[in-house]
Amino acid sequence: QSFKLLGFLDVKSVPCARESVLYGSLGSLVVGLGHFVATSRVRRSCDFAVGGFICTMLGYWFYCRYNLAQHRIRQRMLKEGMRNKILLESSSLDAERKQTGNERSDS
């Protein structure tokens, strides 16, 4: 089963959604309780808690998505490098083979 937040955000299948909601709720709790302890105003503390939830959730969402994009780029580069290594291995274009060949001729 999938869990949809607000009817459109599928928390189970969208990367970073689950962690963003969890960190947002923790941020909401911290900001709301902190404001309540400082001012003892319940309604205003609830407003701050909602704002803390939104800011923390969006902040972690962008942070997580950025890291995910960086990870995917590194994976793609590594995959391409491995494919090129396999294709060029033992050919005349192999850089390692050229280096070892030059060292042998110098000796």
PDB file of N, CA and C in Angstrom:
ATOM      1  N   GLN A   1       0.841  -1.192   0.000  1.00  0.00           N
ATOM      2  CA  GLN A   1       0.000   0.000   0.000  1.00  0.00           C
ATOM      3  C   GLN A   1       0.875   1.240   0.000  1.00  0.00           C
ATOM      4  N   SER A   2       0.388   2.248  -0.647  1.00  0.00           N
ATOM      5  CA  SER A   2       1.122   3.511  -0.657  1.00  0.00           C
ATOM      6  C   SER A   2       0.433   4.495   0.281  1.00  0.00           C
ATOM      7  N   PHE A   3       1.251   5.381   0.849  1.00  0.00           N
ATOM      8  CA  PHE A   3       0.745   6.413   1.743  1.00  0.00           C
ATOM      9  C   PHE A   3       0.906   7.751   1.046  1.00  0.00           C
ATOM     10  N   LYS A   4      -0.217   8.402   0.756  1.00  0.00           N
ATOM     11  CA  LYS A   4      -0.169   9.691   0.052  1.00  0.00           C
ATOM     12  C   LYS A   4      -0.414  10.815   1.047  1.00  0.00           C
ATOM     13  N   LEU A   5       0.530  11.720   1.109  1.00  0.00           N
ATOM     14  CA  LEU A   5       0.433  12.883   1.975  1.00  0.00           C
ATOM     15  C   LEU A   5      -0.224  14.007   1.188  1.00  0.00           C
ATOM     16  N   LEU A   6      -1.257  14.581   1.734  1.00  0.00           N
ATOM     17  CA  LEU A   6      -2.037  15.647   1.098  1.00  0.00           C
ATOM     18  C   LEU A   6      -2.663  15.189  -0.213  1.00  0.00           C
ATOM     19  N   GLY A   7      -2.774  13.899  -0.412  1.00  0.00           N
ATOM     20  CA  GLY A   7      -3.435  13.360  -1.581  1.00  0.00           C
ATOM     21  C   GLY A   7      -2.596  13.241  -2.833  1.00  0.00           C
ATOM     22  N   PHE A   8      -1.374  13.798  -2.846  1.00  0.00           N
ATOM     23  CA  PHE A   8      -0.571  13.743  -4.073  1.00  0.00           C
ATOM     24  C   PHE A   8       0.868  13.301  -3.864  1.00  0.00           C
ATOM     25  N   LEU A   9       1.428  13.439  -2.676  1.00  0.00           N
ATOM     26  CA  LEU A   9       2.825  13.104  -2.437  1.00  0.00           C
ATOM     27  C   LEU A   9       2.912  11.682  -1.908  1.00  0.00           C
ATOM     28  N   ASP A  10       3.298  10.757  -2.776  1.00  0.00           N
ATOM     29  CA  ASP A  10       3.418   9.358  -2.387  1.00  0.00           C
ATOM     30  C   ASP A  10       4.717   9.185  -1.605  1.00  0.00           C
ATOM     31  N   VAL A  11       4.586   9.088  -0.288  1.00  0.00           N
ATOM     32  CA  VAL A  11       5.742   9.075   0.600  1.00  0.00           C
ATOM     33  C   VAL A  11       6.587   7.818   0.402  1.00  0.00           C
ATOM     34  N   LYS A  12       5.965   6.737  -0.001  1.00  0.00           N
ATOM     35  CA  LYS A  12       6.686   5.476  -0.119  1.00  0.00           C
ATOM     36  C   LYS A  12       7.576   5.414  -1.363  1.00  0.00           C
ATOM     37  N   SER A  13       7.142   5.988  -2.458  1.00  0.00           N
ATOM     38  CA  SER A  13       7.893   5.829  -3.706  1.00  0.00           C
ATOM     39  C   SER A  13       8.717   7.053  -4.105  1.00  0.00           C
ATOM     40  N   VAL A  14       8.416   8.215  -3.600  1.00  0.00           N
ATOM     41  CA  VAL A  14       9.171   9.423  -3.960  1.00  0.00           C
ATOM     42  C   VAL A  14      10.431   9.497  -3.090  1.00  0.00           C
ATOM     43  N   PRO A  15      11.608   9.574  -3.717  1.00  0.00           N
ATOM     44  CA  PRO A  15      12.839   9.664  -2.929  1.00  0.00           C
ATOM     45  C   PRO A  15      12.848  10.926  -2.070  1.00  0.00           C
ATOM     46  N   CYS A  16      13.312  10.802  -0.859  1.00  0.00           N
ATOM     47  CA  CYS A  16      13.486  11.898   0.106  1.00  0.00           C
ATOM     48  C   CYS A  16      12.178  12.354   0.758  1.00  0.00           C
ATOM     49  N   ALA A  17      11.033  11.875   0.334  1.00  0.00           N
ATOM     50  CA  ALA A  17       9.769  12.357   0.888  1.00  0.00           C
ATOM     51  C   ALA A  17       9.596  11.909   2.340  1.00  0.00           C
ATOM     52  N   ARG A  18       9.883  10.650   2.608  1.00  0.00           N
ATOM     53  CA  ARG A  18       9.696  10.124   3.965  1.00  0.00           C
ATOM     54  C   ARG A  18      10.584  10.857   4.966  1.00  0.00           C
ATOM     55  N   GLU A  19      11.864  10.994   4.642  1.00  0.00           N
ATOM     56  CA  GLU A  19      12.795  11.656   5.540  1.00  0.00           C
ATOM     57  C   GLU A  19      12.430  13.126   5.729  1.00  0.00           C
ATOM     58  N   SER A  20      11.968  13.766   4.667  1.00  0.00           N
ATOM     59  CA  SER A  20      11.584  15.175   4.769  1.00  0.00           C
ATOM     60  C   SER A  20      10.410  15.360   5.726  1.00  0.00           C
ATOM     61  N   VAL A  21       9.426  14.481   5.637  1.00  0.00           N
ATOM     62  CA  VAL A  21       8.269  14.573   6.534  1.00  0.00           C
ATOM     63  C   VAL A  21       8.691  14.303   7.970  1.00  0.00           C
ATOM     64  N   LEU A  22       9.560  13.311   8.178  1.00  0.00           N
ATOM     65  CA  LEU A  22      10.005  13.002   9.536  1.00  0.00           C
ATOM     66  C   LEU A  22      10.809  14.147  10.141  1.00  0.00           C
ATOM     67  N   TYR A  23      11.752  14.684   9.378  1.00  0.00           N
ATOM     68  CA  TYR A  23      12.530  15.812   9.894  1.00  0.00           C
ATOM     69  C   TYR A  23      11.653  17.054  10.062  1.00  0.00           C
ATOM     70  N   GLY A  24      10.676  17.234   9.194  1.00  0.00           N
ATOM     71  CA  GLY A  24       9.752  18.360   9.334  1.00  0.00           C
ATOM     72  C   GLY A  24       8.942  18.271  10.608  1.00  0.00           C
ATOM     73  N   SER A  25       8.484  17.072  10.944  1.00  0.00           N
ATOM     74  CA  SER A  25       7.709  16.921  12.178  1.00  0.00           C
ATOM     75  C   SER A  25       8.591  17.137  13.401  1.00  0.00           C
ATOM     76  N   LEU A  26       9.835  16.698  13.344  1.00  0.00           N
ATOM     77  CA  LEU A  26      10.752  16.947  14.448  1.00  0.00           C
ATOM     78  C   LEU A  26      11.039  18.440  14.579  1.00  0.00           C
ATOM     79  N   GLY A  27      11.244  19.118  13.458  1.00  0.00           N
ATOM     80  CA  GLY A  27      11.463  20.568  13.483  1.00  0.00           C
ATOM     81  C   GLY A  27      10.254  21.309  14.015  1.00  0.00           C
ATOM     82  N   SER A  28       9.073  20.838  13.662  1.00  0.00           N
ATOM     83  CA  SER A  28       7.834  21.425  14.153  1.00  0.00           C
ATOM     84  C   SER A  28       7.753  21.321  15.674  1.00  0.00           C
ATOM     85  N   LEU A  29       8.089  20.156  16.175  1.00  0.00           N
ATOM     86  CA  LEU A  29       8.035  19.931  17.620  1.00  0.00           C
ATOM     87  C   LEU A  29       9.030  20.834  18.353  1.00  0.00           C
ATOM     88  N   VAL A  30      10.230  20.905  17.838  1.00  0.00           N
ATOM     89  CA  VAL A  30      11.269  21.712  18.488  1.00  0.00           C
ATOM     90  C   VAL A  30      10.909  23.197  18.470  1.00  0.00           C
ATOM     91  N   VAL A  31      10.498  23.697  17.306  1.00  0.00           N
ATOM     92  CA  VAL A  31      10.179  25.124  17.193  1.00  0.00           C
ATOM     93  C   VAL A  31       8.940  25.472  18.022  1.00  0.00           C
ATOM     94  N   GLY A  32       7.899  24.636  17.937  1.00  0.00           N
ATOM     95  CA  GLY A  32       6.674  24.900  18.686  1.00  0.00           C
ATOM     96  C   GLY A  32       6.881  24.876  20.183  1.00  0.00           C
ATOM     97  N   LEU A  33       7.554  23.840  20.672  1.00  0.00           N
ATOM     98  CA  LEU A  33       7.810  23.764  22.115  1.00  0.00           C
ATOM     99  C   LEU A  33       8.760  24.861  22.576  1.00  0.00           C
ATOM    100  N   GLY A  34       9.755  25.141  21.755  1.00  0.00           N
ATOM    101  CA  GLY A  34      10.686  26.206  22.122  1.00  0.00           C
ATOM    102  C   GLY A  34       9.990  27.552  22.236  1.00  0.00           C
ATOM    103  N   HIS A  35       9.109  27.846  21.286  1.00  0.00           N
ATOM    104  CA  HIS A  35       8.380  29.110  21.344  1.00  0.00           C
ATOM    105  C   HIS A  35       7.406  29.122  22.523  1.00  0.00           C
ATOM    106  N   PHE A  36       6.781  27.992  22.801  1.00  0.00           N
ATOM    107  CA  PHE A  36       5.847  27.939  23.939  1.00  0.00           C
ATOM    108  C   PHE A  36       6.570  28.131  25.262  1.00  0.00           C
ATOM    109  N   VAL A  37       7.736  27.509  25.420  1.00  0.00           N
ATOM    110  CA  VAL A  37       8.504  27.665  26.658  1.00  0.00           C
ATOM    111  C   VAL A  37       8.961  29.112  26.821  1.00  0.00           C
ATOM    112  N   ALA A  38       9.304  29.756  25.725  1.00  0.00           N
ATOM    113  CA  ALA A  38       9.788  31.137  25.798  1.00  0.00           C
ATOM    114  C   ALA A  38       8.665  32.137  26.042  1.00  0.00           C
ATOM    115  N   THR A  39       7.460  31.914  25.476  1.00  0.00           N
ATOM    116  CA  THR A  39       6.420  32.940  25.537  1.00  0.00           C
ATOM    117  C   THR A  39       5.139  32.513  26.258  1.00  0.00           C
ATOM    118  N   SER A  40       4.879  31.225  26.384  1.00  0.00           N
ATOM    119  CA  SER A  40       3.651  30.676  26.989  1.00  0.00           C
ATOM    120  C   SER A  40       2.388  31.080  26.222  1.00  0.00           C
ATOM    121  N   ARG A  41       2.528  31.326  24.941  1.00  0.00           N
ATOM    122  CA  ARG A  41       1.369  31.648  24.103  1.00  0.00           C
ATOM    123  C   ARG A  41       1.098  30.447  23.198  1.00  0.00           C
ATOM    124  N   VAL A  42      -0.052  29.796  23.441  1.00  0.00           N
ATOM    125  CA  VAL A  42      -0.350  28.539  22.771  1.00  0.00           C
ATOM    126  C   VAL A  42      -0.610  28.728  21.276  1.00  0.00           C
ATOM    127  N   ARG A  43      -1.486  29.641  20.931  1.00  0.00           N
ATOM    128  CA  ARG A  43      -1.851  29.815  19.521  1.00  0.00           C
ATOM    129  C   ARG A  43      -0.656  30.246  18.682  1.00  0.00           C
ATOM    130  N   ARG A  44       0.099  31.186  19.187  1.00  0.00           N
ATOM    131  CA  ARG A  44       1.276  31.668  18.456  1.00  0.00           C
ATOM    132  C   ARG A  44       2.325  30.557  18.332  1.00  0.00           C
ATOM    133  N   SER A  45       2.433  29.707  19.355  1.00  0.00           N
ATOM    134  CA  SER A  45       3.375  28.584  19.305  1.00  0.00           C
ATOM    135  C   SER A  45       2.961  27.571  18.251  1.00  0.00           C
ATOM    136  N   CYS A  46       1.662  27.370  18.090  1.00  0.00           N
ATOM    137  CA  CYS A  46       1.177  26.464  17.038  1.00  0.00           C
ATOM    138  C   CYS A  46       1.484  27.032  15.659  1.00  0.00           C
ATOM    139  N   ASP A  47       1.344  28.332  15.509  1.00  0.00           N
ATOM    140  CA  ASP A  47       1.695  28.967  14.236  1.00  0.00           C
ATOM    141  C   ASP A  47       3.180  28.782  13.931  1.00  0.00           C
ATOM    142  N   PHE A  48       4.001  28.967  14.935  1.00  0.00           N
ATOM    143  CA  PHE A  48       5.435  28.775  14.750  1.00  0.00           C
ATOM    144  C   PHE A  48       5.754  27.315  14.451  1.00  0.00           C
ATOM    145  N   ALA A  49       5.018  26.389  15.063  1.00  0.00           N
ATOM    146  CA  ALA A  49       5.238  24.965  14.812  1.00  0.00           C
ATOM    147  C   ALA A  49       4.936  24.618  13.352  1.00  0.00           C
ATOM    148  N   VAL A  50       3.856  25.173  12.819  1.00  0.00           N
ATOM    149  CA  VAL A  50       3.517  24.925  11.409  1.00  0.00           C
ATOM    150  C   VAL A  50       4.597  25.516  10.503  1.00  0.00           C
ATOM    151  N   GLY A  51       5.022  26.710  10.820  1.00  0.00           N
ATOM    152  CA  GLY A  51       6.098  27.328  10.040  1.00  0.00           C
ATOM    153  C   GLY A  51       7.392  26.531  10.141  1.00  0.00           C
ATOM    154  N   GLY A  52       7.689  26.024  11.339  1.00  0.00           N
ATOM    155  CA  GLY A  52       8.886  25.194  11.515  1.00  0.00           C
ATOM    156  C   GLY A  52       8.806  23.914  10.711  1.00  0.00           C
ATOM    157  N   PHE A  53       7.600  23.322  10.653  1.00  0.00           N
ATOM    158  CA  PHE A  53       7.413  22.116   9.854  1.00  0.00           C
ATOM    159  C   PHE A  53       7.683  22.393   8.384  1.00  0.00           C
ATOM    160  N   ILE A  54       7.091  23.463   7.876  1.00  0.00           N
ATOM    161  CA  ILE A  54       7.246  23.780   6.451  1.00  0.00           C
ATOM    162  C   ILE A  54       8.704  24.093   6.113  1.00  0.00           C
ATOM    163  N   CYS A  55       9.343  24.919   6.929  1.00  0.00           N
ATOM    164  CA  CYS A  55      10.736  25.298   6.642  1.00  0.00           C
ATOM    165  C   CYS A  55      11.678  24.103   6.741  1.00  0.00           C
ATOM    166  N   THR A  56      11.513  23.302   7.794  1.00  0.00           N
ATOM    167  CA  THR A  56      12.392  22.149   7.966  1.00  0.00           C
ATOM    168  C   THR A  56      12.166  21.126   6.866  1.00  0.00           C
ATOM    169  N   MET A  57      10.903  20.875   6.536  1.00  0.00           N
ATOM    170  CA  MET A  57      10.611  19.887   5.506  1.00  0.00           C
ATOM    171  C   MET A  57      11.164  20.324   4.157  1.00  0.00           C
ATOM    172  N   LEU A  58      10.922  21.553   3.763  1.00  0.00           N
ATOM    173  CA  LEU A  58      11.428  22.038   2.477  1.00  0.00           C
ATOM    174  C   LEU A  58      12.951  22.116   2.458  1.00  0.00           C
ATOM    175  N   GLY A  59      13.533  22.542   3.570  1.00  0.00           N
ATOM    176  CA  GLY A  59      14.997  22.617   3.644  1.00  0.00           C
ATOM    177  C   GLY A  59      15.631  21.256   3.473  1.00  0.00           C
ATOM    178  N   TYR A  60      15.112  20.253   4.183  1.00  0.00           N
ATOM    179  CA  TYR A  60      15.684  18.924   4.061  1.00  0.00           C
ATOM    180  C   TYR A  60      15.361  18.316   2.696  1.00  0.00           C
ATOM    181  N   TRP A  61      14.198  18.643   2.141  1.00  0.00           N
ATOM    182  CA  TRP A  61      13.818  18.129   0.824  1.00  0.00           C
ATOM    183  C   TRP A  61      14.843  18.562  -0.228  1.00  0.00           C
ATOM    184  N   PHE A  62      15.168  19.860  -0.260  1.00  0.00           N
ATOM    185  CA  PHE A  62      16.119  20.358  -1.248  1.00  0.00           C
ATOM    186  C   PHE A  62      17.519  19.806  -0.995  1.00  0.00           C
ATOM    187  N   TYR A  63      17.915  19.710   0.271  1.00  0.00           N
ATOM    188  CA  TYR A  63      19.217  19.154   0.615  1.00  0.00           C
ATOM    189  C   TYR A  63      19.328  17.702   0.155  1.00  0.00           C
ATOM    190  N   CYS A  64      18.305  16.907   0.427  1.00  0.00           N
ATOM    191  CA  CYS A  64      18.304  15.492   0.071  1.00  0.00           C
ATOM    192  C   CYS A  64      18.264  15.304  -1.443  1.00  0.00           C
ATOM    193  N   ARG A  65      17.437  16.076  -2.131  1.00  0.00           N
ATOM    194  CA  ARG A  65      17.347  15.947  -3.590  1.00  0.00           C
ATOM    195  C   ARG A  65      18.659  16.358  -4.265  1.00  0.00           C
ATOM    196  N   TYR A  66      19.324  17.374  -3.724  1.00  0.00           N
ATOM    197  CA  TYR A  66      20.615  17.785  -4.267  1.00  0.00           C
ATOM    198  C   TYR A  66      21.641  16.661  -4.113  1.00  0.00           C
ATOM    199  N   ASN A  67      21.704  16.074  -2.921  1.00  0.00           N
ATOM    200  CA  ASN A  67      22.627  14.962  -2.687  1.00  0.00           C
ATOM    201  C   ASN A  67      22.288  13.764  -3.563  1.00  0.00           C
ATOM    202  N   LEU A  68      21.008  13.498  -3.758  1.00  0.00           N
ATOM    203  CA  LEU A  68      20.587  12.393  -4.620  1.00  0.00           C
ATOM    204  C   LEU A  68      21.017  12.636  -6.068  1.00  0.00           C
ATOM    205  N   ALA A  69      20.865  13.865  -6.539  1.00  0.00           N
ATOM    206  CA  ALA A  69      21.293  14.203  -7.899  1.00  0.00           C
ATOM    207  C   ALA A  69      22.804  14.051  -8.045  1.00  0.00           C
ATOM    208  N   GLN A  70      23.564  14.498  -7.051  1.00  0.00           N
ATOM    209  CA  GLN A  70      25.016  14.351  -7.087  1.00  0.00           C
ATOM    210  C   GLN A  70      25.411  12.873  -7.104  1.00  0.00           C
ATOM    211  N   HIS A  71      24.730  12.079  -6.300  1.00  0.00           N
ATOM    212  CA  HIS A  71      25.000  10.641  -6.246  1.00  0.00           C
ATOM    213  C   HIS A  71      24.715   9.979  -7.593  1.00  0.00           C
ATOM    214  N   ARG A  72      23.620  10.347  -8.227  1.00  0.00           N
ATOM    215  CA  ARG A  72      23.276   9.771  -9.528  1.00  0.00           C
ATOM    216  C   ARG A  72      24.284  10.179 -10.602  1.00  0.00           C
ATOM    217  N   ILE A  73      24.763  11.413 -10.543  1.00  0.00           N
ATOM    218  CA  ILE A  73      25.774  11.865 -11.504  1.00  0.00           C
ATOM    219  C   ILE A  73      27.060  11.064 -11.322  1.00  0.00           C
ATOM    220  N   ARG A  74      27.495  10.875 -10.050  1.00  0.00           N
ATOM    221  CA  ARG A  74      28.694  10.082  -9.802  1.00  0.00           C
ATOM    222  C   ARG A  74      28.520   8.642 -10.267  1.00  0.00           C
ATOM    223  N   GLN A  75      27.328   8.075 -10.039  1.00  0.00           N
ATOM    224  CA  GLN A  75      27.060   6.714 -10.502  1.00  0.00           C
ATOM    225  C   GLN A  75      27.138   6.619 -12.017  1.00  0.00           C
ATOM    226  N   ARG A  76      26.542   7.586 -12.704  1.00  0.00           N
ATOM    227  CA  ARG A  76      26.553   7.586 -14.158  1.00  0.00           C
ATOM    228  C   ARG A  76      27.986   7.696 -14.694  1.00  0.00           C
ATOM    229  N   MET A  77      28.794   8.569 -14.078  1.00  0.00           N
ATOM    230  CA  MET A  77      30.180   8.720 -14.513  1.00  0.00           C
ATOM    231  C   MET A  77      30.975   7.443 -14.265  1.00  0.00           C
ATOM    232  N   LEU A  78      30.763   6.811 -13.129  1.00  0.00           N
ATOM    233  CA  LEU A  78      31.455   5.575 -12.814  1.00  0.00           C
ATOM    234  C   LEU A  78      31.050   4.458 -13.772  1.00  0.00           C
ATOM    235  N   LYS A  79      29.759   4.379 -14.067  1.00  0.00           N
ATOM    236  CA  LYS A  79      29.259   3.362 -14.990  1.00  0.00           C
ATOM    237  C   LYS A  79      29.854   3.561 -16.384  1.00  0.00           C
ATOM    238  N   GLU A  80      29.898   4.815 -16.826  1.00  0.00           N
ATOM    239  CA  GLU A  80      30.466   5.117 -18.136  1.00  0.00           C
ATOM    240  C   GLU A  80      31.959   4.822 -18.173  1.00  0.00           C
ATOM    241  N   GLY A  81      32.658   5.150 -17.097  1.00  0.00           N
ATOM    242  CA  GLY A  81      34.093   4.864 -17.025  1.00  0.00           C
ATOM    243  C   GLY A  81      34.375   3.372 -17.042  1.00  0.00           C
ATOM    244  N   MET A  82      33.543   2.610 -16.333  1.00  0.00           N
ATOM    245  CA  MET A  82      33.726   1.158 -16.334  1.00  0.00           C
ATOM    246  C   MET A  82      33.447   0.583 -17.716  1.00  0.00           C
ATOM    247  N   ARG A  83      32.433   1.093 -18.388  1.00  0.00           N
ATOM    248  CA  ARG A  83      32.113   0.620 -19.734  1.00  0.00           C
ATOM    249  C   ARG A  83      33.264   0.935 -20.694  1.00  0.00           C
ATOM    250  N   ASN A  84      33.818   2.144 -20.586  1.00  0.00           N
ATOM    251  CA  ASN A  84      34.948   2.518 -21.448  1.00  0.00           C
ATOM    252  C   ASN A  84      36.179   1.670 -21.141  1.00  0.00           C
ATOM    253  N   LYS A  85      36.395   1.372 -19.861  1.00  0.00           N
ATOM    254  CA  LYS A  85      37.535   0.548 -19.469  1.00  0.00           C
ATOM    255  C   LYS A  85      37.416  -0.846 -20.076  1.00  0.00           C
ATOM    256  N   ILE A  86      36.213  -1.406 -20.031  1.00  0.00           N
ATOM    257  CA  ILE A  86      35.998  -2.736 -20.592  1.00  0.00           C
ATOM    258  C   ILE A  86      36.188  -2.719 -22.107  1.00  0.00           C
ATOM    259  N   LEU A  87      35.684  -1.669 -22.761  1.00  0.00           N
ATOM    260  CA  LEU A  87      35.802  -1.592 -24.216  1.00  0.00           C
ATOM    261  C   LEU A  87      37.241  -1.387 -24.673  1.00  0.00           C
ATOM    262  N   LEU A  88      37.996  -0.581 -23.941  1.00  0.00           N
ATOM    263  CA  LEU A  88      39.348  -0.236 -24.374  1.00  0.00           C
ATOM    264  C   LEU A  88      40.416  -1.187 -23.858  1.00  0.00           C
ATOM    265  N   GLU A  89      40.047  -2.090 -22.962  1.00  0.00           N
ATOM    266  CA  GLU A  89      41.019  -3.000 -22.375  1.00  0.00           C
ATOM    267  C   GLU A  89      41.659  -3.872 -23.465  1.00  0.00           C
ATOM    268  N   SER A  90      42.946  -3.978 -23.431  1.00  0.00           N
ATOM    269  CA  SER A  90      43.742  -4.783 -24.363  1.00  0.00           C
ATOM    270  C   SER A  90      43.722  -4.232 -25.788  1.00  0.00           C
ATOM    271  N   SER A  91      43.311  -3.009 -25.992  1.00  0.00           N
ATOM    272  CA  SER A  91      43.353  -2.421 -27.328  1.00  0.00           C
ATOM    273  C   SER A  91      44.528  -1.448 -27.403  1.00  0.00           C
ATOM    274  N   SER A  92      44.740  -0.912 -28.571  1.00  0.00           N
ATOM    275  CA  SER A  92      45.846   0.034 -28.728  1.00  0.00           C
ATOM    276  C   SER A  92      45.550   1.377 -28.064  1.00  0.00           C
ATOM    277  N   LEU A  93      44.300   1.610 -27.716  1.00  0.00           N
ATOM    278  CA  LEU A  93      43.918   2.870 -27.066  1.00  0.00           C
ATOM    279  C   LEU A  93      43.997   2.789 -25.547  1.00  0.00           C
ATOM    280  N   ASP A  94      44.356   1.641 -24.999  1.00  0.00           N
ATOM    281  CA  ASP A  94      44.400   1.449 -23.546  1.00  0.00           C
ATOM    282  C   ASP A  94      45.566   2.242 -22.964  1.00  0.00           C
ATOM    283  N   ALA A  95      45.265   3.184 -22.064  1.00  0.00           N
ATOM    284  CA  ALA A  95      46.290   4.052 -21.486  1.00  0.00           C
ATOM    285  C   ALA A  95      47.257   3.253 -20.614  1.00  0.00           C
ATOM    286  N   GLU A  96      46.775   2.294 -19.860  1.00  0.00           N
ATOM    287  CA  GLU A  96      47.651   1.505 -18.993  1.00  0.00           C
ATOM    288  C   GLU A  96      48.614   0.657 -19.820  1.00  0.00           C
ATOM    289  N   ARG A  97      48.142   0.151 -20.908  1.00  0.00           N
ATOM    290  CA  ARG A  97      48.989  -0.682 -21.776  1.00  0.00           C
ATOM    291  C   ARG A  97      50.103   0.163 -22.395  1.00  0.00           C
ATOM    292  N   LYS A  98      49.774   1.409 -22.764  1.00  0.00           N
ATOM    293  CA  LYS A  98      50.787   2.292 -23.336  1.00  0.00           C
ATOM    294  C   LYS A  98      51.863   2.617 -22.303  1.00  0.00           C
ATOM    295  N   GLN A  99      51.454   2.847 -21.037  1.00  0.00           N
ATOM    296  CA  GLN A  99      52.417   3.174 -19.992  1.00  0.00           C
ATOM    297  C   GLN A  99      53.350   2.005 -19.730  1.00  0.00           C
ATOM    298  N   THR A 100      52.795   0.813 -19.609  1.00  0.00           N
ATOM    299  CA  THR A 100      53.644  -0.348 -19.350  1.00  0.00           C
ATOM    300  C   THR A 100      54.523  -0.652 -20.545  1.00  0.00           C
ATOM    301  N   GLY A 101      54.051  -0.375 -21.762  1.00  0.00           N
ATOM    302  CA  GLY A 101      54.856  -0.582 -22.962  1.00  0.00           C
ATOM    303  C   GLY A 101      56.034   0.375 -23.010  1.00  0.00           C
ATOM    304  N   ASN A 102      55.828   1.618 -22.627  1.00  0.00           N
ATOM    305  CA  ASN A 102      56.906   2.612 -22.608  1.00  0.00           C
ATOM    306  C   ASN A 102      57.943   2.263 -21.548  1.00  0.00           C
ATOM    307  N   GLU A 103      57.503   1.779 -20.415  1.00  0.00           N
ATOM    308  CA  GLU A 103      58.440   1.411 -19.352  1.00  0.00           C
ATOM    309  C   GLU A 103      59.294   0.229 -19.771  1.00  0.00           C
ATOM    310  N   ARG A 104      58.701  -0.699 -20.510  1.00  0.00           N
ATOM    311  CA  ARG A 104      59.467  -1.877 -20.969  1.00  0.00           C
ATOM    312  C   ARG A 104      60.516  -1.470 -21.999  1.00  0.00           C
ATOM    313  N   SER A 105      60.186  -0.529 -22.864  1.00  0.00           N
ATOM    314  CA  SER A 105      61.145  -0.123 -23.902  1.00  0.00           C
ATOM    315  C   SER A 105      62.297   0.698 -23.314  1.00  0.00           C
ATOM    316  N   ASP A 106      62.048   1.409 -22.199  1.00  0.00           N
ATOM    317  CA  ASP A 106      63.092   2.193 -21.548  1.00  0.00           C
ATOM    318  C   ASP A 106      64.082   1.298 -20.825  1.00  0.00           C
ATOM    319  N   SER A 107      63.674   0.127 -20.389  1.00  0.00           N
ATOM    320  CA  SER A 107      64.541  -0.755 -19.587  1.00  0.00           C
ATOM    321  C   SER A 107      65.580  -1.447 -20.388  1.00  0.00           C
TER     322      SER A 107
END
